[in-house]
Short mmCIF file of C-alpha atoms and ligand atoms in Angstrom, two decimals:
data_model
loop_
_atom_site.label_atom_id
_atom_site.label_comp_id
_atom_site.label_asym_id
_atom_site.label_seq_id
_atom_site.Cartn_x
_atom_site.Cartn_y
_atom_site.Cartn_z
CA MET A 491 147.14 73.27 115.74
CA LEU A 492 147.15 74.66 112.25
CA ASP A 493 147.94 78.34 112.12
CA ILE A 494 146.61 80.55 109.34
CA LYS A 495 149.87 82.52 109.52
CA GLU A 496 151.59 79.58 107.84
CA ILE A 497 149.59 80.62 104.78
CA THR A 498 149.38 84.40 105.07
CA ASN A 499 153.04 84.87 105.94
CA LEU A 500 154.03 83.37 102.60
CA VAL A 501 152.85 86.39 100.63
CA LYS A 502 154.22 89.67 101.85
CA SER A 503 151.96 91.90 99.82
CA PHE A 504 148.69 90.81 101.42
CA SER A 505 146.51 93.69 102.60
CA PRO A 506 144.35 93.46 105.77
CA GLU A 507 141.32 92.82 103.52
CA ASP A 508 143.14 89.94 101.82
CA ILE A 509 143.94 88.39 105.17
CA GLU A 510 140.38 88.91 106.32
CA LEU A 511 139.07 86.98 103.29
CA ILE A 512 141.50 84.13 103.78
CA SER A 513 140.64 83.98 107.50
CA ARG A 514 136.94 83.71 106.74
CA ALA A 515 137.61 80.89 104.28
CA PHE A 516 139.90 79.25 106.83
CA ASN A 517 137.25 79.34 109.57
CA PHE A 518 134.42 78.29 107.28
CA ALA A 519 136.34 75.27 105.97
CA LYS A 520 137.49 74.32 109.44
CA GLU A 521 133.95 74.37 110.78
CA ARG A 522 132.42 72.54 107.81
CA HIS A 523 135.00 69.76 107.81
CA ALA A 524 135.08 69.54 111.61
CA ASP A 525 133.62 66.04 111.87
CA GLN A 526 135.46 64.60 108.91
CA LYS A 527 138.60 62.59 108.82
CA ARG A 528 140.99 61.65 106.05
CA PHE A 529 141.87 58.02 105.37
CA SER A 530 144.96 58.69 107.45
CA GLY A 531 142.76 59.42 110.46
CA GLU A 532 143.86 63.05 110.46
CA PRO A 533 141.29 65.85 110.50
CA TYR A 534 140.05 66.52 106.96
CA PHE A 535 140.85 70.22 107.35
CA ILE A 536 144.57 69.45 107.11
CA HIS A 537 144.03 68.55 103.47
CA VAL A 538 142.49 71.86 102.43
CA PHE A 539 144.95 73.75 104.63
CA GLU A 540 147.91 72.12 102.86
CA THR A 541 146.33 72.79 99.47
CA ALA A 542 145.99 76.49 100.31
CA LYS A 543 149.53 76.59 101.60
CA THR A 544 150.88 75.27 98.32
CA LEU A 545 148.89 77.95 96.50
CA ALA A 546 150.37 80.64 98.73
CA GLU A 547 153.84 79.26 98.06
CA LEU A 548 153.13 79.66 94.36
CA GLY A 549 152.20 83.29 94.97
CA MET A 550 148.55 82.97 94.06
CA SER A 551 145.95 85.59 94.97
CA PRO A 552 143.81 85.64 98.14
CA ILE A 553 140.80 84.61 96.04
CA THR A 554 142.60 81.53 94.73
CA ILE A 555 143.98 80.68 98.18
CA SER A 556 140.51 81.02 99.69
CA ALA A 557 139.07 78.81 96.95
CA GLY A 558 141.82 76.32 97.86
CA LEU A 559 140.66 76.31 101.47
CA LEU A 560 137.06 75.87 100.38
CA HIS A 561 137.61 73.48 97.49
CA ASP A 562 135.98 70.49 99.18
CA VAL A 563 133.20 72.13 101.20
CA ILE A 564 130.52 71.63 98.56
CA GLU A 565 131.46 68.13 97.46
CA ASP A 566 132.50 66.65 100.79
CA ALA A 567 130.91 68.83 103.46
CA LYS A 568 127.61 69.52 101.69
CA ALA A 569 127.82 73.28 101.92
CA GLU A 570 125.14 74.99 99.82
CA GLU A 571 126.32 76.80 96.71
CA SER A 572 124.10 79.73 97.65
CA ILE A 573 125.85 80.08 101.00
CA ILE A 574 129.28 80.06 99.39
CA GLU A 575 128.16 82.66 96.91
CA LYS A 576 126.69 84.84 99.64
CA GLU A 577 129.71 84.53 101.93
CA PHE A 578 132.53 84.53 99.39
CA GLY A 579 131.13 85.76 96.09
CA PRO A 580 130.54 84.20 92.67
CA GLU A 581 134.19 84.03 91.69
CA ILE A 582 135.21 81.75 94.54
CA LEU A 583 132.11 79.65 93.92
CA PHE A 584 133.09 79.39 90.25
CA LEU A 585 136.59 78.20 91.18
CA ILE A 586 135.28 75.60 93.67
CA ASN A 587 132.83 74.24 91.12
CA GLY A 588 135.60 74.07 88.54
CA VAL A 589 137.80 72.04 90.87
CA THR A 590 134.92 69.69 91.66
CA LYS A 591 134.19 69.17 87.98
CA LEU A 592 137.84 68.44 87.22
CA GLY A 593 137.90 65.90 90.03
CA LYS A 594 135.20 63.93 88.29
CA ILE A 595 137.27 63.18 85.21
CA LYS A 596 138.72 59.74 85.57
CA TYR A 597 141.83 58.67 83.77
CA ARG A 598 140.80 55.86 81.48
CA GLY A 599 144.17 54.37 80.77
CA ALA A 600 144.35 53.93 77.04
CA GLU A 601 147.67 55.10 75.70
CA ARG A 602 146.31 57.02 72.73
CA HIS A 603 143.86 58.99 74.83
CA LYS A 604 146.43 60.62 77.03
CA GLU A 605 146.78 63.73 74.93
CA SER A 606 143.02 64.06 74.60
CA LEU A 607 142.62 63.75 78.32
CA ARG A 608 145.19 66.44 78.97
CA LYS A 609 143.43 68.73 76.57
CA PHE A 610 140.12 67.92 78.13
CA PHE A 611 141.50 68.49 81.59
CA VAL A 612 142.64 71.95 80.61
CA ALA A 613 139.43 72.73 78.79
CA VAL A 614 137.04 71.60 81.49
CA SER A 615 138.77 73.72 84.07
CA GLN A 616 137.76 76.86 82.13
CA ASP A 617 140.23 78.88 84.14
CA ILE A 618 143.96 78.48 84.73
CA ARG A 619 143.42 79.01 88.45
CA VAL A 620 141.17 75.96 88.63
CA ILE A 621 144.00 73.83 87.24
CA ILE A 622 146.47 75.24 89.72
CA ILE A 623 144.15 74.57 92.67
CA LYS A 624 143.60 71.05 91.38
CA LEU A 625 147.34 70.49 91.09
CA ALA A 626 147.85 71.71 94.68
CA ASP A 627 144.99 69.45 95.81
CA ARG A 628 146.56 66.49 94.02
CA LEU A 629 149.94 67.21 95.57
CA HIS A 630 148.56 66.74 99.07
CA ASN A 631 146.55 63.70 98.01
CA MET A 632 149.74 62.16 96.63
CA LYS A 633 151.60 62.94 99.84
CA THR A 634 148.98 61.00 101.79
CA LEU A 635 148.36 58.30 99.22
CA GLN A 636 149.74 55.49 101.35
CA TYR A 637 146.56 55.53 103.44
CA LEU A 638 144.34 54.61 100.51
CA PRO A 639 143.54 51.05 99.39
CA GLY A 640 146.16 49.65 97.02
CA SER A 641 144.14 49.58 93.82
CA LYS A 642 143.07 53.17 94.32
CA GLN A 643 146.67 54.20 94.96
CA GLU A 644 147.71 52.80 91.65
CA ARG A 645 144.96 54.46 89.66
CA ILE A 646 145.57 57.86 91.23
CA ALA A 647 149.35 57.63 90.90
CA LYS A 648 149.07 56.67 87.24
CA GLU A 649 146.65 59.48 86.55
CA THR A 650 149.04 61.83 88.32
CA LEU A 651 151.99 60.75 86.22
CA GLU A 652 150.15 60.79 82.90
CA ILE A 653 147.91 63.82 83.30
CA TYR A 654 148.79 66.05 86.25
CA VAL A 655 152.57 65.94 85.91
CA SER A 656 152.29 66.63 82.23
CA VAL A 657 149.92 69.54 82.67
CA ALA A 658 152.07 71.04 85.45
CA TYR A 659 155.20 70.58 83.35
CA ARG A 660 153.71 72.20 80.30
CA MET A 661 152.51 75.10 82.38
CA GLY A 662 156.12 75.31 83.46
CA ILE A 663 155.40 74.75 87.13
CA ARG A 664 158.41 72.55 87.82
CA LYS A 665 157.97 73.22 91.51
CA LEU A 666 154.85 71.04 91.37
CA SER A 667 155.56 68.67 88.51
CA ARG A 668 158.79 67.50 90.15
CA GLN A 669 157.14 66.66 93.45
CA LEU A 670 154.17 64.94 91.82
CA GLU A 671 156.50 62.93 89.62
CA ASP A 672 158.58 61.65 92.51
CA LEU A 673 155.53 60.76 94.57
CA ALA A 674 153.88 58.83 91.74
CA PHE A 675 156.88 57.06 90.25
CA PRO A 676 157.43 54.39 92.99
CA ILE A 677 153.76 53.43 92.91
CA VAL A 678 153.34 53.21 89.16
CA TYR A 679 156.70 51.57 88.40
CA PRO A 680 157.90 49.98 91.66
CA LYS A 681 160.60 47.76 90.14
CA GLU A 682 162.02 50.46 87.91
CA TYR A 683 161.99 52.82 90.86
CA GLU A 684 164.02 50.44 93.04
CA LYS A 685 166.50 49.85 90.27
CA THR A 686 166.92 53.57 89.65
CA LYS A 687 167.24 54.33 93.33
CA ALA A 688 169.96 51.75 93.82
CA LEU A 689 171.98 53.15 90.93
CA VAL A 690 171.54 56.75 92.03
CA LYS A 691 172.50 56.00 95.60
CA ILE A 692 175.97 54.90 94.66
CA LYS A 693 176.40 57.74 92.25
CA THR A 694 175.06 60.78 94.11
CA LYS A 695 177.11 60.50 97.26
CA LYS A 696 180.25 60.88 95.20
CA GLU A 697 178.66 63.57 93.06
CA PHE A 698 177.76 65.66 96.06
CA GLU A 699 181.22 65.63 97.54
CA LYS A 700 182.66 66.66 94.20
CA LEU A 701 180.09 69.41 93.78
CA LYS A 702 180.79 70.93 97.17
CA GLU A 703 184.48 70.93 96.52
CA PHE A 704 183.98 72.46 93.11
CA GLU A 705 181.58 75.13 94.35
CA LYS A 706 184.41 76.65 96.38
CA SER A 707 186.68 76.80 93.33
CA ILE A 708 183.96 78.46 91.24
CA LYS A 709 183.32 81.11 93.88
CA LYS A 710 187.01 81.85 94.01
CA ALA A 711 187.31 82.13 90.24
CA LEU A 712 184.33 84.50 90.02
CA ALA A 713 185.57 86.68 92.89
CA LYS A 714 188.90 86.98 91.16
CA ASN A 715 187.02 88.44 88.19
CA ASN A 716 185.13 90.88 90.44
CA ILE A 717 181.84 89.03 90.18
CA THR A 718 180.21 89.09 93.57
CA LYS A 719 176.49 89.39 92.91
CA PHE A 720 175.55 85.77 92.43
CA THR A 721 174.14 82.82 94.28
CA THR A 722 174.82 79.16 93.76
CA ASP A 723 172.80 76.05 94.49
CA TYR A 724 172.34 72.50 93.29
CA ARG A 725 169.61 70.87 91.45
CA ILE A 726 169.20 67.13 91.69
CA LYS A 727 167.33 65.37 88.94
CA THR A 728 164.15 63.61 90.08
CA PHE A 729 164.24 59.83 90.21
CA TYR A 730 161.65 59.73 87.50
CA SER A 731 163.61 61.89 85.08
CA ILE A 732 166.76 59.92 85.82
CA TYR A 733 164.76 56.78 85.08
CA LYS A 734 163.58 58.20 81.75
CA LYS A 735 167.17 59.07 80.89
CA LEU A 736 168.41 55.64 81.95
CA LEU A 737 165.99 54.08 79.51
CA LYS A 738 167.69 56.01 76.72
CA LYS A 739 171.21 55.19 77.97
CA ASP A 740 170.83 51.41 78.39
CA TRP A 741 170.73 51.78 82.18
CA ASN A 742 174.28 53.07 82.23
CA ILE A 743 174.29 55.74 84.92
CA GLU A 744 177.84 56.79 84.05
CA LYS A 745 176.44 58.20 80.83
CA ILE A 746 174.27 60.68 82.70
CA TYR A 747 176.28 63.78 83.47
CA ASP A 748 173.60 65.96 84.96
CA ILE A 749 172.20 63.98 87.88
CA ALA A 750 173.41 66.81 90.04
CA ALA A 751 174.16 70.17 88.52
CA LEU A 752 175.57 73.36 89.94
CA ARG A 753 173.45 76.43 89.35
CA ILE A 754 174.82 79.94 89.20
CA ILE A 755 172.16 82.63 89.40
CA LEU A 756 173.03 86.15 88.30
CA PRO A 757 171.26 89.50 87.94
CA GLU A 758 171.46 89.98 84.17
CA ILE A 759 171.82 88.12 80.89
CA LYS A 760 175.17 89.71 80.08
CA ASP A 761 176.48 88.42 83.43
CA CYS A 762 175.56 84.90 82.35
CA TYR A 763 177.66 85.03 79.19
CA ASN A 764 180.46 86.70 81.11
CA VAL A 765 180.49 83.94 83.73
CA LEU A 766 180.39 81.25 81.05
CA GLY A 767 183.51 82.80 79.53
CA ILE A 768 185.29 82.90 82.87
CA ILE A 769 184.47 79.26 83.57
CA HIS A 770 185.67 78.13 80.17
CA GLY A 771 188.85 80.15 80.72
CA VAL A 772 189.64 78.12 83.83
CA TRP A 773 188.17 74.69 83.15
CA GLN A 774 188.04 72.62 80.02
CA PRO A 775 184.48 72.23 78.69
CA LEU A 776 183.25 68.98 77.22
CA PRO A 777 182.71 69.43 73.50
CA GLY A 778 179.12 69.27 72.37
CA ARG A 779 177.66 69.99 75.77
CA ILE A 780 177.61 73.79 75.70
CA LYS A 781 173.97 74.79 75.30
CA ASP A 782 172.73 78.32 74.82
CA TYR A 783 169.12 78.06 75.89
CA ILE A 784 169.05 81.83 76.36
CA ALA A 785 169.35 82.52 72.66
CA PHE A 786 167.46 79.33 71.83
CA PRO A 787 164.98 78.52 74.62
CA LYS A 788 163.73 74.96 75.01
CA PRO A 789 160.28 74.25 73.61
CA ASN A 790 158.76 74.61 77.06
CA GLY A 791 160.28 78.07 77.41
CA TYR A 792 163.22 77.09 79.62
CA GLN A 793 166.19 79.47 79.45
CA ALA A 794 169.76 79.12 80.75
CA LEU A 795 173.32 78.51 79.63
CA HIS A 796 174.49 74.95 80.22
CA THR A 797 178.01 73.67 80.09
CA THR A 798 179.72 70.54 81.32
CA ILE A 799 183.33 70.84 82.40
CA PHE A 800 186.22 68.71 83.53
CA THR A 801 186.96 69.75 87.11
CA GLY A 802 190.55 68.66 86.88
CA TYR A 803 190.06 66.09 89.64
CA GLY A 804 188.96 63.45 87.20
CA SER A 805 185.31 64.38 87.42
CA ILE A 806 182.75 66.01 85.18
CA ILE A 807 180.17 68.53 86.35
CA GLU A 808 177.24 70.25 84.69
CA ILE A 809 176.88 73.96 85.33
CA GLN A 810 173.70 75.91 84.66
CA ILE A 811 173.97 79.67 84.43
CA LYS A 812 170.84 81.81 84.48
CA THR A 813 169.28 85.04 85.66
CA LYS A 814 167.06 85.22 88.71
CA GLN A 815 164.08 85.82 86.48
CA MET A 816 164.83 82.77 84.34
CA HIS A 817 165.17 80.72 87.49
CA GLN A 818 161.88 82.01 88.84
CA GLU A 819 160.13 81.19 85.60
CA ALA A 820 161.65 77.74 85.38
CA GLU A 821 160.32 76.92 88.83
CA TYR A 822 156.95 78.62 88.78
CA GLY A 823 156.06 78.80 85.09
CA ILE A 824 152.70 80.31 84.41
CA THR A 825 152.22 81.19 88.04
CA SER A 826 155.18 83.55 87.83
CA HIS A 827 153.07 85.56 85.39
CA LEU A 828 150.22 85.54 87.84
CA ILE A 829 152.19 86.40 90.96
CA TYR A 830 149.98 88.45 93.11
CA LYS A 831 150.43 92.24 93.26
CA LYS A 832 154.12 92.22 92.59
CA GLU A 833 155.68 95.22 90.91
CA THR A 834 157.45 92.85 88.58
CA LYS A 835 154.29 92.68 86.56
CA ASN A 836 155.68 93.65 83.18
CA LYS A 837 159.12 92.28 83.74
CA PHE A 838 158.05 89.01 82.23
CA SER A 839 157.55 89.84 78.61
CA PRO A 840 154.13 88.67 77.60
CA ASN A 841 154.95 85.51 75.72
CA PHE A 842 152.73 82.55 75.21
CA SER A 843 155.27 79.89 75.91
CA TRP A 844 152.99 78.40 78.54
CA ILE A 845 150.32 77.86 75.92
CA LYS A 846 152.82 75.98 73.83
CA ARG A 847 153.44 73.78 76.82
CA LEU A 848 149.93 72.50 76.48
CA LEU A 849 150.71 71.17 73.03
CA PRO A 850 152.12 67.75 72.27
CA MET A 851 155.92 67.73 72.32
CA LYS A 852 156.17 66.97 68.61
CA LYS A 853 154.19 70.02 67.64
CA ARG A 854 155.87 72.33 70.08
CA THR A 855 159.33 71.85 68.69
CA SER A 856 158.15 73.22 65.38
CA LEU A 857 157.10 76.46 67.02
CA SER A 858 159.50 79.31 67.56
CA GLU A 859 158.99 81.72 70.40
CA GLU A 860 157.83 84.73 68.43
CA LYS A 861 156.38 83.02 65.44
CA ILE A 862 153.79 80.55 66.48
CA ASN A 863 152.75 78.62 63.43
CA PHE A 864 149.03 78.80 63.79
CA ASN A 865 148.41 75.82 61.54
CA ASP A 866 150.05 73.57 64.08
CA ILE A 867 147.84 74.67 66.91
CA PRO A 868 144.44 73.19 67.67
CA SER A 869 141.76 75.82 67.20
CA TRP A 870 140.85 76.09 70.84
CA ILE A 871 144.39 77.00 71.79
CA LYS A 872 144.58 79.39 68.88
CA GLU A 873 141.57 81.25 70.15
CA LEU A 874 143.04 81.31 73.59
CA VAL A 875 146.25 82.84 72.22
CA GLU A 876 144.29 85.46 70.34
CA TYR A 877 142.18 86.13 73.34
CA GLN A 878 145.21 86.46 75.58
CA ALA A 879 146.87 88.79 73.11
CA THR A 880 144.12 91.32 73.60
CA LYS A 881 144.15 91.03 77.35
CA GLN A 882 146.63 91.88 80.04
CA ASP A 883 148.47 88.96 81.41
CA SER A 884 147.02 89.04 84.90
CA GLU A 885 145.40 86.35 86.94
CA GLN A 886 142.03 88.00 86.78
CA ASP A 887 142.07 88.07 83.03
CA LEU A 888 142.86 84.43 82.70
CA LYS A 889 139.34 83.76 83.78
CA ASP A 890 138.41 84.08 80.20
CA ASP A 891 135.16 83.86 78.40
CA PHE A 892 136.75 81.90 75.59
CA PHE A 893 135.88 78.68 77.35
CA LYS A 894 132.32 79.87 77.70
CA GLN A 895 131.99 79.72 73.93
CA ARG A 896 133.35 76.23 73.35
CA ILE A 897 132.42 72.82 74.60
CA PHE A 898 134.50 69.65 74.66
CA VAL A 899 132.97 66.27 74.05
CA PHE A 900 134.31 62.76 73.59
CA THR A 901 133.99 60.24 70.81
CA PRO A 902 133.23 56.72 72.10
CA ARG A 903 136.97 56.05 71.59
CA GLY A 904 137.86 58.87 73.96
CA ASP A 905 139.05 61.51 71.50
CA VAL A 906 138.12 65.04 72.41
CA ILE A 907 136.22 67.15 69.90
CA ASP A 908 135.82 70.86 70.48
CA LEU A 909 132.72 72.61 69.21
CA PRO A 910 130.93 75.91 69.67
CA ILE A 911 128.50 76.03 72.54
CA ASP A 912 124.99 74.72 71.73
CA SER A 913 126.32 72.40 69.04
CA THR A 914 124.20 69.36 68.25
CA PRO A 915 124.97 65.76 67.22
CA ILE A 916 124.79 67.02 63.62
CA ASP A 917 127.78 69.31 64.19
CA PHE A 918 129.62 66.56 65.99
CA ALA A 919 129.09 64.10 63.14
CA TYR A 920 130.30 66.54 60.47
CA THR A 921 133.36 67.37 62.56
CA ILE A 922 134.33 63.70 62.55
CA HIS A 923 133.78 63.24 58.82
CA SER A 924 131.41 64.62 56.19
CA ASP A 925 130.50 61.09 55.23
CA ILE A 926 129.31 60.35 58.73
CA GLY A 927 127.47 63.66 58.77
CA ASP A 928 125.69 62.93 55.50
CA HIS A 929 124.29 59.64 56.75
CA ILE A 930 123.27 60.23 60.35
CA SER A 931 120.36 58.12 61.43
CA GLY A 932 120.51 58.79 65.13
CA ALA A 933 122.69 59.80 68.06
CA LYS A 934 123.42 58.62 71.57
CA ILE A 935 124.67 60.88 74.34
CA ASN A 936 126.25 58.99 77.22
CA GLY A 937 124.58 55.84 75.97
CA LYS A 938 121.07 57.27 75.61
CA MET A 939 119.30 57.90 72.32
CA VAL A 940 118.64 61.62 71.83
CA ALA A 941 117.00 63.91 69.26
CA LEU A 942 119.35 65.34 66.64
CA ASN A 943 118.72 68.89 67.87
CA THR A 944 119.89 68.15 71.43
CA SER A 945 122.50 70.61 72.71
CA LEU A 946 125.75 68.88 73.62
CA LYS A 947 127.36 69.55 76.98
CA ASN A 948 130.96 69.48 78.16
CA GLY A 949 132.15 65.96 78.77
CA ASP A 950 129.35 64.21 76.88
CA ILE A 951 130.29 61.04 75.05
CA ILE A 952 128.63 61.09 71.65
CA GLU A 953 127.96 58.12 69.45
CA ILE A 954 126.63 58.69 65.95
CA LEU A 955 124.55 56.02 64.22
CA THR A 956 124.54 56.04 60.43
CA LYS A 957 122.50 54.47 57.71
CA GLU A 958 123.61 54.49 54.09
CA THR A 959 120.09 55.47 52.97
CA ASN A 960 119.79 58.46 55.31
CA LYS A 961 120.30 61.89 53.75
CA PRO A 962 120.57 65.48 55.05
CA SER A 963 117.34 67.47 55.22
CA GLN A 964 116.28 71.09 55.57
CA LYS A 965 115.68 70.42 59.29
CA TRP A 966 119.34 69.54 59.80
CA LEU A 967 120.29 72.97 58.55
CA GLU A 968 118.30 74.49 61.41
CA TYR A 969 119.95 72.17 63.92
CA ALA A 970 123.51 72.79 62.81
CA LYS A 971 125.61 75.44 64.59
CA THR A 972 128.98 75.04 62.89
CA ALA A 973 129.82 76.55 59.51
CA ASN A 974 131.32 73.22 58.50
CA ALA A 975 128.11 71.25 59.01
CA LYS A 976 126.00 73.95 57.37
CA LYS A 977 128.29 74.02 54.34
CA HIS A 978 128.01 70.28 53.78
CA ILE A 979 124.27 70.16 54.31
CA LYS A 980 123.69 73.10 51.94
CA SER A 981 125.85 71.61 49.25
CA PHE A 982 123.97 68.33 49.56
CA LEU A 983 120.58 70.02 49.36
CA GLN A 984 121.65 72.06 46.33
CA LYS A 985 122.89 68.97 44.49
CA LYS A 986 119.50 67.48 44.98
MN1 LIG B 550 140.63 67.89 97.78
#
């Protein structure tokens, strides 16, 4: 029997009204999915329950958790939108519809489209919360993937690895990206997975014993220096990230020093540097492996001090030193900025590192934390940054109207083009190239011929037909919405 307390107990700051809302969503979903079963034969409700539980673990709001419980009632249980709106309000309906829409995007496989698809994925969701619900939904689907037919398993696992993991990682939600990665890896790359697992198995058993032994010595050394307010734990690299590292190290696992690392978590930044000094005073550090990611955060915003030391027993161990806040952010990423009703609200300085995480790796490394080089950023992200800068960094505000002003459409090759809302094929053509714009003879949307003044919609695939003899006309000027298209058409008409 699934108990709603498993969800509500996860967030301590829930008010009675919050719990009432979640209970209503719980009961509604349970009733609507009552006759349905998952491929596993389990009641369908388990799926939405687990999705909501993940959202609660991430500290999301009662609205988001309720939307998580209800995320499949329209699509799979045929609940009327009007009923959802009446019972739960327009916001929850908006989130459910967003999740449904996102679910309809299919990963199309071509290598060069990956980045476009990620961008599209983020854009279509219109709201960060929609993405987070979708990630939680995907997590449970991945956990139960073995019950699906083989070909479907492969498609979903690949999509997870290429799109979902990447989006979760760039939003800094390691808590999710790590799990998704490890669930998808064996299905997408079975041979590589087996090979990695075999290597790791031999290595980690030894590593663990050494770590435990060493943990005692560290605690002793810190106590001797009057440092008592700290916690330690281990982090084990995921199989998939070990695999990626093995590829770079010619499959030599002895060259990977951080399969298991010891974490020391402290209250303040100055404690971190202090502890690093103490450790280096006792143990010999490996040259070249001391990393100050506090002063110089990683491109995805990660902060910590890393060092690798000789334990003196013939082994080498990586130590990561960070504050509680850094640890929280490394695990929960953007959701740690959204955490529901916590007093910590302004403790996280409003930075936009999570937006940078949406960018391709190459571009991100050229951006410094404070000085985002706006020329490197696609316009839609730029607007989002500007929009965010004027708003408070709360969950509510992330439901932004920026996305209501832009649409995202595909070229037949799968590239995503962003345009203002109500743009027409004329705008699309000029965005691709002025030469294509100047010679439009017709346009197809999703394979159907359309008039040149047709408004484009999110997700449309646009194909532009050209004829060398075709020329811009006064009519086109009326159809165009973008300044770019208007500029080219005007200049053509003037030349004439
Ligand atoms: Mn679902």
